[in-house]
Every structure is written in structure tokens, then in C-alpha cells.
């Protein structure tokens, strides 16, 4: 059973702080990992993808992947109230399936 | 230019009716998906369609059927609507190998 686990939150951080969102997955050998942001009432929007162990930075966002420990995280530096949203982790399982498995998402609240 | 579009945005209908939701993508992607997001915000894959290969989530009732007239369109047809079908339905597309999905704006279905 493929599983992607996220703490549902809410994770509350003050403006300007670093928000750390975590995701663990059960399918060892998974190769592709994605973070989506979903504002209330809107559709998921891809913000980061990562395929190799280590860090990948894009502006204020950093994705971190550790395949040995089977977790992927998303750091948001200098958090802004506009970052308040639900963050969904998605993992593509190994093998021929191209359909990613989504976690249930972590709600992030950035308060002024 | 809208990358992935869905119509209608809102759909209110009575139990027992048959309805369709349309989806179109202009990204040149070869794979399209339908997801259901319930009130708890869990994003559940229903179907994926790639080069005439249809993959069905076995938990989806056979009242739901996808129809793809061409690579740019994947419509969702629902027969005999039930109260439990009320949810937001998202269409998405990707390149099969890339797996980075782009979502449509969603269709909020309410069955009364």
C-alpha cells in the first residue's frame, strides 16, 4: 500500500519565520517528489519538484529529500501571510506507474 | 491563456440525474487525470488517461466514466448522481514521464 503521510496541522508561524513542512513516504524506491500549494477554494499549484537527494532551492522555497530516511520536506523562508495555504506532498512510486500519490496536506498559517 | 480549463465551475443537481464535466488542456500534455477532493480536502485519484490507456482507481463506482475525444480533452460523465458524490472535481494534465501535474480550477458539484 503506497502511503504518503503529512501532519495535517495547522502549522502556525509568525511572519518572517521559517516554515518547515514534512512528508514521509512508504514506497522505497520512489523517484519523483512534488510539493503543491492549495489556497482555500482554489486548485493545487505545483511549486517544487525534486528528484535527487539533497536540497533544491527556488526563491524562498527549499525542498529537501532524504531517500534513505524516506522523507521530503519543504522550507519556506521569510514566511508571508500570503503563504497561508495547504501544502500537498506528492510522490511518484517506482515502477511503471506514473500516477503520483498525494498526502492529505498540511495547513500553514502565517500570522502577522 | 488558461492551461487547464474545466466547465462548469459550479454544478448543482438532484439525486438520480446524469451530468458531465468537461476538461481541456492546451499544454500539449499526453496524460490527463480526474481527481475528487472531498470535504476533508483529501485529493483522490479517480482516473488517468494516457495515449488511449485508461487507468481506473478500483474504488471509483462504475457510475463514473471518463471520455476522451482527443489528447486535449478528458470529460467526466456521472450517472445516477448520489448525495455522496458532492465534492470538488479537479482535472489535471502532465507529460507522462515528467509527472508534474497542472490542475484545472475545479468543479464544485453539489447533489441535493
PDB file of C-alpha atoms in Angstrom:
ATOM      1  CA  UNK A   1       0.000   0.000   0.000  1.00  0.00           C
ATOM      2  CA  UNK A   2       1.542   3.258  -1.111  1.00  0.00           C
ATOM      3  CA  UNK A   3       1.297   5.877   1.609  1.00  0.00           C
ATOM      4  CA  UNK A   4       2.305   9.484   1.843  1.00  0.00           C
ATOM      5  CA  UNK A   5       1.994  10.964   5.310  1.00  0.00           C
ATOM      6  CA  UNK A   6       1.782  14.591   6.319  1.00  0.00           C
ATOM      7  CA  UNK A   7       0.862  16.254   9.568  1.00  0.00           C
ATOM      8  CA  UNK A   8      -2.477  17.932   8.912  1.00  0.00           C
ATOM      9  CA  UNK A   9      -1.609  20.905  11.129  1.00  0.00           C
ATOM     10  CA  UNK A  10      -2.392  23.684  11.244  1.00  0.00           C
ATOM     11  CA  UNK A  11       1.200  24.809  11.452  1.00  0.00           C
ATOM     12  CA  UNK A  12       1.218  28.364  12.696  1.00  0.00           C
ATOM     13  CA  UNK A  13       4.302  30.547  12.248  1.00  0.00           C
ATOM     14  CA  UNK A  14       4.891  34.284  12.647  1.00  0.00           C
ATOM     15  CA  UNK A  15       5.589  36.425   9.630  1.00  0.00           C
ATOM     16  CA  UNK A  16       9.255  36.372   8.699  1.00  0.00           C
ATOM     17  CA  UNK A  17       9.928  32.965  10.274  1.00  0.00           C
ATOM     18  CA  UNK A  18      10.921  29.743   8.521  1.00  0.00           C
ATOM     19  CA  UNK A  19       8.053  27.319   7.986  1.00  0.00           C
ATOM     20  CA  UNK A  20       9.061  23.660   7.835  1.00  0.00           C
ATOM     21  CA  UNK A  21       6.682  21.174   6.270  1.00  0.00           C
ATOM     22  CA  UNK A  22       7.412  17.463   6.344  1.00  0.00           C
ATOM     23  CA  UNK A  23       6.312  14.439   4.373  1.00  0.00           C
ATOM     24  CA  UNK A  24       7.177  10.769   4.709  1.00  0.00           C
ATOM     25  CA  UNK A  25       6.501   8.040   2.191  1.00  0.00           C
ATOM     26  CA  UNK A  26       6.342   4.283   2.396  1.00  0.00           C
ATOM     27  CA  UNK A  27       7.333   3.155  -1.093  1.00  0.00           C
ATOM     28  CA  UNK A  28      11.087   2.758  -1.024  1.00  0.00           C
ATOM     29  CA  UNK A  29      12.493   3.330  -4.465  1.00  0.00           C
ATOM     30  CA  UNK A  30      10.197   6.258  -5.224  1.00  0.00           C
ATOM     31  CA  UNK A  31      11.970   8.618  -7.586  1.00  0.00           C
ATOM     32  CA  UNK A  32       9.958  11.793  -8.006  1.00  0.00           C
ATOM     33  CA  UNK A  33       8.638  14.128  -5.347  1.00  0.00           C
ATOM     34  CA  UNK A  34       6.441  17.195  -5.615  1.00  0.00           C
ATOM     35  CA  UNK A  35       5.088  19.977  -3.447  1.00  0.00           C
ATOM     36  CA  UNK A  36       1.821  21.656  -4.340  1.00  0.00           C
ATOM     37  CA  UNK A  37       0.243  24.691  -2.712  1.00  0.00           C
ATOM     38  CA  UNK A  38      -3.525  24.952  -2.482  1.00  0.00           C
ATOM     39  CA  UNK A  39      -5.221  28.132  -1.375  1.00  0.00           C
ATOM     40  CA  UNK A  40      -8.695  27.789   0.096  1.00  0.00           C
ATOM     41  CA  UNK A  41     -11.218  27.358  -2.691  1.00  0.00           C
ATOM     42  CA  UNK A  42      -8.542  27.088  -5.375  1.00  0.00           C
ATOM     43  CA  UNK A  43      -6.816  24.290  -7.220  1.00  0.00           C
ATOM     44  CA  UNK A  44      -3.425  22.780  -6.319  1.00  0.00           C
ATOM     45  CA  UNK A  45      -0.467  24.589  -7.851  1.00  0.00           C
ATOM     46  CA  UNK A  46       2.920  22.963  -8.351  1.00  0.00           C
ATOM     47  CA  UNK A  47       5.637  24.871  -6.527  1.00  0.00           C
ATOM     48  CA  UNK A  48       8.574  22.455  -6.324  1.00  0.00           C
ATOM     49  CA  UNK A  49       9.723  19.142  -7.689  1.00  0.00           C
ATOM     50  CA  UNK A  50      12.790  17.220  -6.513  1.00  0.00           C
ATOM     51  CA  UNK A  51      14.341  14.021  -7.781  1.00  0.00           C
ATOM     52  CA  UNK A  52      17.770  13.710  -6.126  1.00  0.00           C
ATOM     53  CA  UNK A  53      18.902  13.555  -2.536  1.00  0.00           C
ATOM     54  CA  UNK A  54      19.803  16.886  -1.030  1.00  0.00           C
ATOM     55  CA  UNK A  55      18.417  20.383  -1.267  1.00  0.00           C
ATOM     56  CA  UNK A  56      16.805  22.236  -4.115  1.00  0.00           C
ATOM     57  CA  UNK A  57      16.228  25.957  -3.760  1.00  0.00           C
ATOM     58  CA  UNK A  58      13.818  28.191  -5.642  1.00  0.00           C
ATOM     59  CA  UNK A  59      13.457  31.676  -4.250  1.00  0.00           C
ATOM     60  CA  UNK A  60      12.163  31.460  -0.684  1.00  0.00           C
ATOM     61  CA  UNK A  61      11.374  27.747  -1.088  1.00  0.00           C
ATOM     62  CA  UNK A  62      13.773  24.884  -0.419  1.00  0.00           C
ATOM     63  CA  UNK A  63      12.861  21.255  -0.926  1.00  0.00           C
ATOM     64  CA  UNK A  64      14.921  18.669   0.916  1.00  0.00           C
ATOM     65  CA  UNK A  65      14.976  15.000   0.007  1.00  0.00           C
ATOM     66  CA  UNK A  66      16.389  12.105   2.004  1.00  0.00           C
ATOM     67  CA  UNK A  67      15.644   8.821   0.250  1.00  0.00           C
ATOM     68  CA  UNK A  68      17.378   6.699   2.879  1.00  0.00           C
ATOM     69  CA  UNK A  69      15.028   8.015   5.550  1.00  0.00           C
ATOM     70  CA  UNK A  70      12.127   8.287   3.113  1.00  0.00           C
ATOM     71  CA  UNK A  71      11.181  11.848   3.801  1.00  0.00           C
ATOM     72  CA  UNK A  72      10.888  15.029   1.847  1.00  0.00           C
ATOM     73  CA  UNK A  73      10.458  18.462   3.366  1.00  0.00           C
ATOM     74  CA  UNK A  74       9.660  21.964   2.231  1.00  0.00           C
ATOM     75  CA  UNK A  75      11.155  25.011   3.907  1.00  0.00           C
ATOM     76  CA  UNK A  76       9.660  28.435   3.352  1.00  0.00           C
ATOM     77  CA  UNK A  77      11.972  31.244   4.393  1.00  0.00           C
ATOM     78  CA  UNK A  78      10.728  34.694   5.373  1.00  0.00           C
ATOM     79  CA  UNK A  79       7.163  33.400   5.568  1.00  0.00           C
ATOM     80  CA  UNK A  80       4.474  35.823   4.481  1.00  0.00           C
ATOM     81  CA  UNK A  81       0.744  35.852   5.259  1.00  0.00           C
ATOM     82  CA  UNK A  82       0.232  35.136   1.547  1.00  0.00           C
ATOM     83  CA  UNK A  83       1.937  31.771   2.102  1.00  0.00           C
ATOM     84  CA  UNK A  84      -1.019  30.683   4.233  1.00  0.00           C
ATOM     85  CA  UNK A  85      -2.410  27.681   2.387  1.00  0.00           C
ATOM     86  CA  UNK A  86      -2.492  23.893   2.426  1.00  0.00           C
ATOM     87  CA  UNK A  87       0.687  22.253   1.160  1.00  0.00           C
ATOM     88  CA  UNK A  88       0.335  18.886  -0.518  1.00  0.00           C
ATOM     89  CA  UNK A  89       3.174  16.416  -0.887  1.00  0.00           C
ATOM     90  CA  UNK A  90       3.024  14.033  -3.858  1.00  0.00           C
ATOM     91  CA  UNK A  91       5.241  11.043  -4.553  1.00  0.00           C
ATOM     92  CA  UNK A  92       5.581   9.078  -7.754  1.00  0.00           C
ATOM     93  CA  UNK A  93       6.008   5.398  -6.898  1.00  0.00           C
ATOM     94  CA  UNK A  94       8.697   3.255  -8.508  1.00  0.00           C
ATOM     95  CA  UNK A  95       7.992   1.052 -11.453  1.00  0.00           C
ATOM     96  CA  UNK A  96       5.730   1.684 -14.380  1.00  0.00           C
ATOM     97  CA  UNK A  97       3.008   3.655 -12.658  1.00  0.00           C
ATOM     98  CA  UNK A  98       3.132   7.350 -13.489  1.00  0.00           C
ATOM     99  CA  UNK A  99       0.363   8.352 -11.100  1.00  0.00           C
ATOM    100  CA  UNK A 100       1.631  10.171  -8.005  1.00  0.00           C
ATOM    101  CA  UNK A 101       0.201   9.529  -4.561  1.00  0.00           C
ATOM    102  CA  UNK A 102      -0.838  12.626  -2.651  1.00  0.00           C
ATOM    103  CA  UNK A 103      -0.625  13.189   1.055  1.00  0.00           C
ATOM    104  CA  UNK A 104      -3.532  14.770   2.892  1.00  0.00           C
ATOM    105  CA  UNK A 105      -1.762  18.104   3.126  1.00  0.00           C
ATOM    106  CA  UNK A 106      -0.522  20.386   5.894  1.00  0.00           C
ATOM    107  CA  UNK A 107      -2.350  23.602   6.605  1.00  0.00           C
ATOM    108  CA  UNK A 108       0.052  26.517   7.106  1.00  0.00           C
ATOM    109  CA  UNK A 109      -0.997  29.750   8.777  1.00  0.00           C
ATOM    110  CA  UNK A 110       1.396  32.683   8.732  1.00  0.00           C
ATOM    111  CA  UNK A 111       0.246  35.347  11.176  1.00  0.00           C
ATOM    112  CA  UNK A 112       1.381  38.982  11.055  1.00  0.00           C
TER     113      UNK A 112
ATOM    114  CA  UNK B   1      -4.416  31.692 -21.840  1.00  0.00           C
ATOM    115  CA  UNK B   2      -5.829  29.104 -19.474  1.00  0.00           C
ATOM    116  CA  UNK B   3      -3.654  25.990 -19.385  1.00  0.00           C
ATOM    117  CA  UNK B   4      -6.228  23.564 -17.996  1.00  0.00           C
ATOM    118  CA  UNK B   5      -9.858  24.590 -18.087  1.00  0.00           C
ATOM    119  CA  UNK B   6     -12.989  22.966 -16.727  1.00  0.00           C
ATOM    120  CA  UNK B   7     -16.654  23.633 -17.210  1.00  0.00           C
ATOM    121  CA  UNK B   8     -18.854  24.190 -15.402  1.00  0.00           C
ATOM    122  CA  UNK B   9     -17.283  25.764 -12.313  1.00  0.00           C
ATOM    123  CA  UNK B  10     -20.356  25.024 -10.219  1.00  0.00           C
ATOM    124  CA  UNK B  11     -22.895  22.273 -10.743  1.00  0.00           C
ATOM    125  CA  UNK B  12     -25.983  21.820  -8.584  1.00  0.00           C
ATOM    126  CA  UNK B  13     -28.218  18.919  -9.435  1.00  0.00           C
ATOM    127  CA  UNK B  14     -30.635  16.440  -7.928  1.00  0.00           C
ATOM    128  CA  UNK B  15     -30.056  12.854  -6.979  1.00  0.00           C
ATOM    129  CA  UNK B  16     -30.522  10.423  -9.828  1.00  0.00           C
ATOM    130  CA  UNK B  17     -29.550  12.842 -12.580  1.00  0.00           C
ATOM    131  CA  UNK B  18     -26.760  12.296 -15.101  1.00  0.00           C
ATOM    132  CA  UNK B  19     -24.191  15.058 -15.585  1.00  0.00           C
ATOM    133  CA  UNK B  20     -20.917  15.716 -17.369  1.00  0.00           C
ATOM    134  CA  UNK B  21     -17.909  17.864 -16.563  1.00  0.00           C
ATOM    135  CA  UNK B  22     -15.634  18.942 -19.380  1.00  0.00           C
ATOM    136  CA  UNK B  23     -11.876  19.405 -19.255  1.00  0.00           C
ATOM    137  CA  UNK B  24      -9.479  20.781 -21.823  1.00  0.00           C
ATOM    138  CA  UNK B  25      -5.731  21.384 -21.695  1.00  0.00           C
ATOM    139  CA  UNK B  26      -3.665  23.414 -24.134  1.00  0.00           C
ATOM    140  CA  UNK B  27      -0.253  22.428 -22.751  1.00  0.00           C
ATOM    141  CA  UNK B  28       0.389  19.656 -25.248  1.00  0.00           C
ATOM    142  CA  UNK B  29       0.478  17.096 -22.453  1.00  0.00           C
ATOM    143  CA  UNK B  30      -0.125  13.431 -23.196  1.00  0.00           C
ATOM    144  CA  UNK B  31      -1.705  12.450 -19.891  1.00  0.00           C
ATOM    145  CA  UNK B  32      -4.828  13.690 -18.151  1.00  0.00           C
ATOM    146  CA  UNK B  33      -6.370  12.916 -14.800  1.00  0.00           C
ATOM    147  CA  UNK B  34      -9.527  13.320 -12.774  1.00  0.00           C
ATOM    148  CA  UNK B  35      -9.368  13.821  -9.015  1.00  0.00           C
ATOM    149  CA  UNK B  36     -12.067  14.085  -6.364  1.00  0.00           C
ATOM    150  CA  UNK B  37     -11.468  16.300  -3.346  1.00  0.00           C
ATOM    151  CA  UNK B  38     -13.899  15.750  -0.525  1.00  0.00           C
ATOM    152  CA  UNK B  39     -14.811  17.991   2.392  1.00  0.00           C
ATOM    153  CA  UNK B  40     -11.742  16.791   4.301  1.00  0.00           C
ATOM    154  CA  UNK B  41      -9.599  18.060   1.435  1.00  0.00           C
ATOM    155  CA  UNK B  42      -8.148  14.657   0.534  1.00  0.00           C
ATOM    156  CA  UNK B  43      -7.225  14.556  -3.147  1.00  0.00           C
ATOM    157  CA  UNK B  44      -8.193  11.156  -4.514  1.00  0.00           C
ATOM    158  CA  UNK B  45      -7.228   9.965  -7.989  1.00  0.00           C
ATOM    159  CA  UNK B  46     -10.167   8.680  -9.982  1.00  0.00           C
ATOM    160  CA  UNK B  47      -8.807   8.143 -13.490  1.00  0.00           C
ATOM    161  CA  UNK B  48      -5.760   8.727 -15.585  1.00  0.00           C
ATOM    162  CA  UNK B  49      -5.699   8.587 -19.358  1.00  0.00           C
ATOM    163  CA  UNK B  50      -2.573   8.345 -21.470  1.00  0.00           C
ATOM    164  CA  UNK B  51      -2.412   7.511 -25.181  1.00  0.00           C
ATOM    165  CA  UNK B  52      -5.672   5.594 -25.006  1.00  0.00           C
ATOM    166  CA  UNK B  53      -4.560   3.752 -21.880  1.00  0.00           C
ATOM    167  CA  UNK B  54      -7.119   4.247 -19.160  1.00  0.00           C
ATOM    168  CA  UNK B  55      -6.196   3.542 -15.572  1.00  0.00           C
ATOM    169  CA  UNK B  56      -9.115   3.383 -13.194  1.00  0.00           C
ATOM    170  CA  UNK B  57      -8.985   3.629  -9.433  1.00  0.00           C
ATOM    171  CA  UNK B  58     -10.794   0.457  -8.449  1.00  0.00           C
ATOM    172  CA  UNK B  59     -12.652   2.245  -5.662  1.00  0.00           C
ATOM    173  CA  UNK B  60     -14.455   4.540  -8.108  1.00  0.00           C
ATOM    174  CA  UNK B  61     -18.053   3.448  -8.759  1.00  0.00           C
ATOM    175  CA  UNK B  62     -18.791   2.483 -12.346  1.00  0.00           C
ATOM    176  CA  UNK B  63     -21.353   5.306 -12.432  1.00  0.00           C
ATOM    177  CA  UNK B  64     -18.328   7.448 -13.228  1.00  0.00           C
ATOM    178  CA  UNK B  65     -16.856   7.203 -16.707  1.00  0.00           C
ATOM    179  CA  UNK B  66     -14.176   9.261 -18.443  1.00  0.00           C
ATOM    180  CA  UNK B  67     -14.441  10.072 -22.111  1.00  0.00           C
ATOM    181  CA  UNK B  68     -11.567  11.372 -24.184  1.00  0.00           C
ATOM    182  CA  UNK B  69     -12.391  12.578 -27.692  1.00  0.00           C
ATOM    183  CA  UNK B  70      -8.744  13.580 -28.239  1.00  0.00           C
ATOM    184  CA  UNK B  71      -5.497  14.165 -26.343  1.00  0.00           C
ATOM    185  CA  UNK B  72      -6.513  17.627 -25.228  1.00  0.00           C
ATOM    186  CA  UNK B  73      -9.825  16.664 -23.660  1.00  0.00           C
ATOM    187  CA  UNK B  74     -10.905  14.326 -20.877  1.00  0.00           C
ATOM    188  CA  UNK B  75     -14.519  14.658 -19.849  1.00  0.00           C
ATOM    189  CA  UNK B  76     -16.122  13.073 -16.810  1.00  0.00           C
ATOM    190  CA  UNK B  77     -19.598  11.619 -17.054  1.00  0.00           C
ATOM    191  CA  UNK B  78     -21.543  10.679 -13.937  1.00  0.00           C
ATOM    192  CA  UNK B  79     -24.707   8.588 -13.986  1.00  0.00           C
ATOM    193  CA  UNK B  80     -27.353   8.373 -11.284  1.00  0.00           C
ATOM    194  CA  UNK B  81     -25.832  11.007  -9.032  1.00  0.00           C
ATOM    195  CA  UNK B  82     -25.833  10.365  -5.287  1.00  0.00           C
ATOM    196  CA  UNK B  83     -25.504  12.684  -2.293  1.00  0.00           C
ATOM    197  CA  UNK B  84     -22.026  11.293  -1.611  1.00  0.00           C
ATOM    198  CA  UNK B  85     -20.827  12.484  -4.998  1.00  0.00           C
ATOM    199  CA  UNK B  86     -20.885  16.051  -3.728  1.00  0.00           C
ATOM    200  CA  UNK B  87     -17.281  17.247  -3.841  1.00  0.00           C
ATOM    201  CA  UNK B  88     -14.870  19.313  -5.875  1.00  0.00           C
ATOM    202  CA  UNK B  89     -13.624  17.564  -9.000  1.00  0.00           C
ATOM    203  CA  UNK B  90     -10.279  18.559 -10.464  1.00  0.00           C
ATOM    204  CA  UNK B  91      -8.937  17.791 -13.873  1.00  0.00           C
ATOM    205  CA  UNK B  92      -5.160  17.774 -14.308  1.00  0.00           C
ATOM    206  CA  UNK B  93      -2.646  17.100 -17.039  1.00  0.00           C
ATOM    207  CA  UNK B  94       1.028  16.258 -17.307  1.00  0.00           C
ATOM    208  CA  UNK B  95       3.617  14.768 -19.561  1.00  0.00           C
ATOM    209  CA  UNK B  96       3.647  11.108 -18.676  1.00  0.00           C
ATOM    210  CA  UNK B  97       7.342  10.974 -17.911  1.00  0.00           C
ATOM    211  CA  UNK B  98       7.527  14.282 -16.074  1.00  0.00           C
ATOM    212  CA  UNK B  99       4.607  13.741 -13.694  1.00  0.00           C
ATOM    213  CA  UNK B 100       4.437  17.434 -12.824  1.00  0.00           C
ATOM    214  CA  UNK B 101       0.729  17.980 -12.870  1.00  0.00           C
ATOM    215  CA  UNK B 102      -1.159  21.128 -13.770  1.00  0.00           C
ATOM    216  CA  UNK B 103      -4.645  21.398 -12.346  1.00  0.00           C
ATOM    217  CA  UNK B 104      -7.794  22.962 -13.656  1.00  0.00           C
ATOM    218  CA  UNK B 105      -9.791  25.373 -11.479  1.00  0.00           C
ATOM    219  CA  UNK B 106     -12.131  22.649 -10.251  1.00  0.00           C
ATOM    220  CA  UNK B 107     -15.851  21.945 -10.492  1.00  0.00           C
ATOM    221  CA  UNK B 108     -17.845  22.106  -7.290  1.00  0.00           C
ATOM    222  CA  UNK B 109     -20.590  19.507  -7.582  1.00  0.00           C
ATOM    223  CA  UNK B 110     -23.496  19.657  -5.166  1.00  0.00           C
ATOM    224  CA  UNK B 111     -26.079  16.889  -5.240  1.00  0.00           C
ATOM    225  CA  UNK B 112     -29.342  17.660  -3.453  1.00  0.00           C
TER     226      UNK B 112
END
